[in-house]
Amino acid sequence: MSLWPRLMVYHDKIAHNAARIVSLCRQWNIGIYGVTKGICAQKDIVRILLENGCEGVADSRIENVYRMKKEMGVTIPIMMLRTPMLNEVSEVVEYCDSSVVSEVETIRALDQECSFHGKQDYKVLLMIDLGDLREGIWPDELENIAAAFKKCRYVHCMGVGANFACFGGILPSSDKLRELGRLSQQLEGLLGYPMKLCSGGATSSLSLLEDGTMPRCVNSLRIGEGIFLGTDSSGMRVIPYLHQGTMVLETEIIEIKRKPSLPQGRAMANAFGEIPAFTDRGWRLRAITAVGRQDVKIEGLAPLEKGIEILGATSDHMVLDVEESERQLHVGDRLHFSVDYSAMLALTTSPYVSVHMIR
Ligand SMILES: *Cc1c(COP(=O)(O)O)cnc(C)c1O
């Protein structure tokens, strides 16, 4: 099968990022769950997490969890990072060591499933919504949820977690994380057993370590983007002590021709129901590379060479203006692009893209 398009992954850069984050967090007594969903739990990349001190891994897709457990032999704890569908609780109990939860029905279903599987002690992390408005109980539901936990025979609450900067774009803050710590204590009081984990967010929470404002109650973070890309997109920054350029998309030119910059004829919507806008720049040299929307989110790519501009893409073709390119380009030449989180997510998931580890 074709090896292109391919995503070139720089092993040492990602290993450096993982080790650096793990050691920074260790200074604060914070352990790291490496979050594998953004790379579709690609085997060679997961291995980097295992080799660099992550205390667990977390993924939102049971298929990825299954591969890590059964095919890669991952032995550190695996957490289900999305509150389970009722129709997957059986697999979740079988393959995950813990799961996030936010609904009484799910907690009950997990407990019932544990009795079928003979699991004595299944751990769940209660997600609490501190304003980002994605998953999590609203703090006033705490007593109600505690009552549900008390009825469980097999499910035990391992702690609380909060998520930021995902849906609402709300940044973590020391106030919000102190609130998480207070809720954890309150839950401990209600349940009568200790909460082990206080999971204070994702890559966006690293900034609190950097400026020294991370509350002491937080003892765990769930990190994906920072390790894989060295960026913090919700903080709109590169993380200065981490490597960027960890992954590069390589595509091959399949057509290169001079064409007008305006489409010719009666204009309507394109194949995606959009009405594209064009500016007349006269005749331009254009290249097509063999990659498309089935593989990547085009908006998440940036050309790594001067004089190349992405004009757009359909399912399988990406159209580029290469008029200003400093190279003499030919059919068969390869062009390189940096990737952001959304592009990484799609590229590692597309069955048409190969992942090539460079050591
Ligand atoms: C995706 C995800 C993370 C990891 O986020 P990064 O920004 O990639 O570090 C952490 N927690 C939850 C609940 C997630 O869904």
Coordinates of C-alpha atoms and ligand atoms in Angstrom, one line a residue:
M1 CA 0.0 0.0 0.0
S2 CA 1.0 3.6 -0.5
L3 CA 3.3 5.2 2.1
W4 CA 2.2 8.7 1.1
P5 CA 0.8 11.0 2.3
R6 CA 2.8 10.4 5.4
L7 CA 3.1 12.0 8.8
M8 CA 6.8 12.1 9.9
V9 CA 7.0 12.0 13.7
Y10 CA 10.2 13.1 15.4
H11 CA 10.7 10.6 18.2
D12 CA 13.3 12.6 20.2
K13 CA 11.4 15.8 20.2
I14 CA 8.3 14.1 21.6
A15 CA 10.3 12.1 24.1
H16 CA 11.9 15.4 25.3
N17 CA 8.5 17.0 25.6
A18 CA 7.1 14.1 27.6
A19 CA 10.1 13.9 29.9
R20 CA 10.2 17.6 30.4
I21 CA 6.5 17.8 31.4
V22 CA 6.8 14.8 33.6
S23 CA 9.7 16.3 35.5
L24 CA 8.2 19.7 35.8
C25 CA 5.0 18.2 37.2
R26 CA 6.9 15.9 39.6
Q27 CA 8.4 19.0 41.3
W28 CA 4.7 19.8 42.2
N29 CA 3.9 16.2 43.1
I30 CA 1.7 16.0 40.1
G31 CA 1.5 12.8 38.0
I32 CA 0.7 12.7 34.3
Y33 CA -1.8 10.8 32.4
G34 CA -0.7 10.9 28.7
V35 CA -3.7 11.5 26.5
T36 CA -3.6 9.4 23.4
K37 CA -6.8 10.3 21.7
G38 CA -5.2 13.1 19.6
I39 CA -2.8 10.7 18.0
C40 CA -5.4 7.8 17.6
A41 CA -3.2 5.9 20.1
Q42 CA -0.6 5.2 17.4
K43 CA 1.6 2.5 18.8
D44 CA 5.1 4.1 18.4
I45 CA 3.9 7.3 19.9
V46 CA 2.2 5.6 22.8
R47 CA 5.5 3.9 23.5
I48 CA 7.1 7.3 24.0
L49 CA 4.6 8.1 26.8
L50 CA 5.3 4.7 28.5
E51 CA 9.1 5.3 28.3
N52 CA 9.1 8.8 29.7
G53 CA 7.3 8.5 33.0
C54 CA 3.6 8.9 32.4
E55 CA 1.8 7.2 35.3
G56 CA -1.2 6.3 33.1
V57 CA -2.7 6.9 29.7
A58 CA -6.2 8.2 28.8
D59 CA -8.3 7.9 25.7
S60 CA -11.8 8.6 24.7
R61 CA -12.3 5.8 22.3
I62 CA -12.8 2.2 23.4
E63 CA -11.2 1.0 20.2
N64 CA -8.0 2.8 21.0
V65 CA -8.1 1.4 24.6
Y66 CA -8.6 -2.1 23.3
R67 CA -5.5 -1.8 21.0
M68 CA -3.4 -0.4 23.8
K69 CA -4.4 -3.2 26.2
K70 CA -4.5 -6.1 23.8
E71 CA -2.1 -5.4 21.0
M72 CA 0.5 -3.1 22.6
G73 CA 0.5 -4.7 26.0
V74 CA 0.2 -1.4 27.9
T75 CA 0.4 -2.3 31.6
I76 CA 0.1 1.1 33.2
P77 CA -3.5 2.2 34.1
I78 CA -5.7 3.2 31.2
M79 CA -8.5 5.7 31.8
M80 CA -11.6 6.2 29.7
L81 CA -11.5 9.9 29.2
R82 CA -15.1 10.4 27.9
T83 CA -18.0 9.5 30.0
P84 CA -19.0 6.0 28.7
M85 CA -22.0 5.4 26.5
L86 CA -24.4 3.1 28.2
N87 CA -23.9 0.7 25.2
E88 CA -20.2 0.4 25.9
V89 CA -20.0 0.0 29.6
S90 CA -19.3 -3.7 29.2
E91 CA -16.1 -3.0 27.2
V92 CA -15.2 -0.1 29.4
V93 CA -15.3 -2.2 32.5
E94 CA -13.4 -5.0 30.8
Y95 CA -10.5 -2.9 29.2
C96 CA -10.3 0.3 31.2
D97 CA -8.8 0.6 34.7
S98 CA -10.9 3.7 35.3
S99 CA -13.3 6.0 33.7
V100 CA -14.5 9.6 34.0
V101 CA -18.2 9.9 34.9
S102 CA -20.8 12.7 35.2
E103 CA -24.2 10.9 35.3
V104 CA -25.9 8.8 37.9
E105 CA -27.2 6.4 35.2
T106 CA -23.7 5.7 34.0
I107 CA -22.4 5.1 37.5
R108 CA -25.2 2.6 38.1
A109 CA -24.6 0.9 34.8
L110 CA -20.9 0.6 35.5
D111 CA -21.6 -0.9 39.0
Q112 CA -24.1 -3.4 37.5
E113 CA -21.6 -4.4 34.8
C114 CA -18.9 -4.9 37.4
S115 CA -21.0 -7.5 39.1
F116 CA -21.3 -9.4 35.8
H117 CA -17.6 -9.2 35.2
G118 CA -16.7 -10.0 38.8
K119 CA -14.7 -6.7 39.1
Q120 CA -14.4 -5.9 42.8
D121 CA -13.1 -2.4 42.6
Y122 CA -13.7 -0.2 39.5
K123 CA -12.4 3.3 39.8
V124 CA -14.2 6.4 38.4
L125 CA -13.1 10.0 38.2
L126 CA -16.0 12.4 38.8
M127 CA -15.9 15.3 36.3
I128 CA -17.0 18.7 37.7
D129 CA -17.9 21.5 35.4
L130 CA -16.2 24.7 36.5
G131 CA -17.5 26.8 33.7
D132 CA -16.2 25.5 30.4
L133 CA -19.6 23.9 29.8
R134 CA -18.5 20.6 28.4
E135 CA -18.8 17.5 30.6
G136 CA -19.1 17.4 34.4
I137 CA -21.7 17.8 37.2
W138 CA -22.6 21.2 38.2
P139 CA -21.2 21.7 41.8
D140 CA -24.8 21.7 43.3
E141 CA -25.3 18.1 42.1
L142 CA -22.5 16.8 44.4
E143 CA -24.8 15.4 47.1
N144 CA -27.0 13.7 44.6
I145 CA -24.0 12.0 42.9
A146 CA -22.5 11.1 46.3
A147 CA -25.8 9.3 47.1
A148 CA -25.4 7.3 43.9
F149 CA -21.8 6.4 44.8
K150 CA -23.0 5.2 48.2
K151 CA -25.3 2.7 46.6
C152 CA -22.5 1.2 44.5
R153 CA -20.9 -2.1 45.6
Y154 CA -18.1 -2.2 43.1
V155 CA -17.6 1.3 41.7
H156 CA -15.4 3.6 43.8
C157 CA -14.8 7.2 43.2
M158 CA -11.0 7.8 42.8
G159 CA -11.3 11.5 42.8
V160 CA -12.5 14.6 40.9
G161 CA -11.4 16.2 37.7
A162 CA -12.2 19.4 35.8
N163 CA -11.8 20.3 32.1
F164 CA -11.0 23.7 30.7
A165 CA -10.5 25.4 27.4
C166 CA -12.3 22.7 25.4
F167 CA -15.8 23.8 24.7
G168 CA -16.3 27.2 26.2
G169 CA -12.7 28.3 25.9
I170 CA -12.5 29.0 29.6
L171 CA -9.0 29.0 31.0
P172 CA -8.0 27.2 34.2
S173 CA -7.2 29.4 37.2
S174 CA -5.9 28.9 40.7
D175 CA -9.3 29.9 42.0
K176 CA -11.2 27.4 40.0
L177 CA -8.7 24.6 40.9
R178 CA -9.0 25.5 44.6
E179 CA -12.7 25.2 44.2
L180 CA -12.1 21.7 42.7
G181 CA -10.0 20.9 45.8
R182 CA -12.8 22.1 48.1
L183 CA -15.4 19.9 46.3
S184 CA -13.1 17.0 46.6
Q185 CA -12.9 17.4 50.4
Q186 CA -16.7 17.8 50.5
L187 CA -17.1 14.6 48.5
E188 CA -14.7 12.8 50.9
G189 CA -16.9 13.9 53.8
L190 CA -20.0 12.6 52.0
L191 CA -18.5 9.2 51.0
G192 CA -16.3 8.5 54.0
Y193 CA -13.3 7.4 52.0
P194 CA -10.3 9.4 50.6
M195 CA -10.2 10.9 47.1
K196 CA -6.9 9.9 45.5
L197 CA -6.9 12.0 42.4
C198 CA -7.4 15.7 41.9
S199 CA -7.1 16.0 38.2
G200 CA -6.6 19.7 37.4
G201 CA -7.0 19.8 33.6
A202 CA -5.0 19.4 30.4
T203 CA -2.2 21.2 28.6
S204 CA -3.7 24.6 29.3
S205 CA -3.1 24.0 33.0
L206 CA 0.7 23.9 32.6
S207 CA 0.8 27.7 32.6
L208 CA -0.2 27.6 36.3
L209 CA 2.9 25.5 37.1
E210 CA 5.0 28.0 35.1
D211 CA 3.8 31.0 37.0
G212 CA 3.8 29.2 40.3
T213 CA 0.0 29.5 40.9
M214 CA -1.0 25.8 40.8
P215 CA -2.9 25.0 44.1
R216 CA -1.4 22.2 46.1
C217 CA -4.6 20.2 46.0
V218 CA -4.0 19.3 42.4
N219 CA -2.0 16.0 42.0
S220 CA -2.7 14.9 38.4
L221 CA -2.9 16.4 34.9
R222 CA -4.1 14.9 31.6
I223 CA -1.7 16.0 28.9
G224 CA -1.9 15.4 25.1
E225 CA -1.1 18.5 23.0
G226 CA 1.8 19.8 25.1
I227 CA 3.6 16.5 24.7
F228 CA 2.8 15.8 21.0
L229 CA 3.1 19.4 19.6
G230 CA 4.8 21.6 22.3
T231 CA 1.9 24.0 21.9
D232 CA -1.0 25.2 24.1
S233 CA -3.7 26.2 21.5
S234 CA -6.2 27.5 24.1
G235 CA -3.5 29.7 25.5
M236 CA -2.6 30.5 21.9
R237 CA 1.1 30.0 22.5
V238 CA 4.1 27.7 21.9
I239 CA 5.4 26.3 25.2
P240 CA 8.9 27.8 25.4
Y241 CA 10.7 24.8 27.1
L242 CA 9.2 22.2 24.7
H243 CA 9.9 21.3 21.1
Q244 CA 7.7 22.2 18.3
G245 CA 8.1 20.8 14.8
T246 CA 7.4 17.3 16.3
M247 CA 5.4 16.2 13.3
V248 CA 5.5 17.1 9.6
L249 CA 3.1 16.1 6.9
E250 CA 4.8 15.0 3.6
T251 CA 2.7 14.9 0.4
E252 CA 3.6 14.3 -3.2
I253 CA 2.8 16.6 -6.1
I254 CA 0.6 14.8 -8.7
E255 CA 0.0 17.7 -11.0
I256 CA 1.8 21.0 -11.6
K257 CA 0.4 23.5 -14.2
R258 CA 0.0 27.1 -15.0
K259 CA -3.7 28.0 -14.8
P260 CA -5.8 31.1 -14.4
S261 CA -6.5 32.1 -10.8
L262 CA -10.2 32.6 -11.4
P263 CA -12.4 29.5 -12.2
Q264 CA -13.9 29.7 -15.7
G265 CA -17.7 29.5 -16.4
R266 CA -20.9 29.8 -14.5
A267 CA -20.1 29.6 -10.7
M268 CA -22.1 27.6 -8.2
A269 CA -21.3 25.8 -4.9
N270 CA -18.3 23.4 -4.8
A271 CA -18.5 19.8 -3.8
F272 CA -18.8 20.8 -0.1
G273 CA -21.8 23.1 -0.6
E274 CA -19.5 26.2 -0.2
I275 CA -19.4 29.1 -2.5
P276 CA -15.6 29.7 -2.8
A277 CA -14.2 33.2 -3.3
F278 CA -11.3 33.8 -5.6
T279 CA -9.1 36.8 -6.4
D280 CA -7.8 37.4 -9.9
R281 CA -4.0 37.3 -9.8
G282 CA -3.7 36.3 -13.5
W283 CA -2.1 33.0 -14.5
R284 CA -0.3 31.3 -11.7
L285 CA 1.7 28.1 -11.3
R286 CA -0.4 25.7 -9.2
A287 CA 0.4 22.3 -7.8
I288 CA -1.9 19.5 -6.6
T289 CA -0.7 17.2 -3.9
A290 CA -2.3 13.8 -3.1
V291 CA -3.9 14.6 0.2
G292 CA -7.4 15.8 1.0
R293 CA -10.2 16.4 3.5
Q294 CA -10.5 12.7 4.0
D295 CA -7.0 12.8 5.6
V296 CA -6.6 16.2 7.3
K297 CA -8.1 19.4 8.3
I298 CA -6.6 21.7 5.7
E299 CA -6.9 24.8 8.0
G300 CA -4.5 23.1 10.4
L301 CA -1.7 22.9 7.9
A302 CA 1.0 25.5 7.2
P303 CA 3.6 25.1 4.3
L304 CA 7.1 24.7 5.6
E305 CA 8.6 26.2 2.4
K306 CA 8.5 29.8 1.3
G307 CA 6.4 30.8 -1.7
I308 CA 3.8 28.1 -1.2
E309 CA 0.2 28.9 -0.4
I310 CA -2.7 26.5 0.3
L311 CA -5.7 27.5 -1.9
G312 CA -8.1 24.8 -0.8
A313 CA -8.8 21.1 -0.9
T314 CA -11.4 18.5 -1.8
S315 CA -11.7 15.0 -0.5
D316 CA -8.4 13.8 -2.1
H317 CA -6.7 16.8 -3.7
M318 CA -5.0 19.8 -2.1
V319 CA -4.5 22.7 -4.4
L320 CA -1.6 25.0 -3.9
D321 CA -0.3 28.2 -5.4
V322 CA 3.4 27.7 -6.0
E323 CA 4.1 30.6 -8.3
E324 CA 6.5 32.2 -5.7
S325 CA 8.3 29.0 -4.9
E326 CA 12.1 29.2 -4.8
R327 CA 12.4 25.6 -5.9
Q328 CA 11.8 24.4 -9.5
L329 CA 8.9 22.0 -8.6
H330 CA 8.1 18.8 -10.5
V331 CA 5.5 16.0 -10.5
G332 CA 6.8 13.5 -7.8
D333 CA 8.4 16.2 -5.6
R334 CA 7.3 16.2 -2.0
L335 CA 6.0 19.2 -0.1
H336 CA 6.0 19.5 3.7
F337 CA 3.6 21.1 6.1
S338 CA 3.5 21.7 9.8
V339 CA 0.4 20.4 11.6
D340 CA -1.7 21.7 14.5
Y341 CA -3.9 19.6 16.9
S342 CA -6.8 19.3 14.5
A343 CA -4.6 18.3 11.6
M344 CA -2.7 15.8 13.8
L345 CA -6.0 14.3 15.0
A346 CA -7.3 13.7 11.4
L347 CA -3.9 12.6 10.0
T348 CA -3.3 9.9 12.7
T349 CA -6.9 8.7 12.3
S350 CA -7.1 8.5 8.4
P351 CA -6.3 5.0 7.2
Y352 CA -4.8 6.5 4.1
V353 CA -2.0 8.3 5.9
S354 CA 1.1 6.4 7.1
V355 CA 2.8 7.4 10.4
H356 CA 6.6 7.3 10.0
M357 CA 8.7 7.5 13.1
I358 CA 12.0 9.2 12.7
R359 CA 14.6 8.5 15.3
Ligands
LIG1 C1 -8.5 15.7 25.2 C2 -8.6 15.8 26.7 C3 -7.5 16.1 27.5 C4 -6.1 16.4 26.8 O1 -6.1 17.7 26.4 P1 -4.7 18.4 25.8 O2 -5.1 19.8 25.5 O3 -4.5 17.6 24.5 O4 -3.7 18.2 26.8 C5 -7.6 16.1 28.8 N1 -8.8 15.8 29.4 C6 -9.9 15.5 28.7 C7 -11.2 15.2 29.4 C8 -9.8 15.5 27.3 O5 -11.0 15.2 26.6

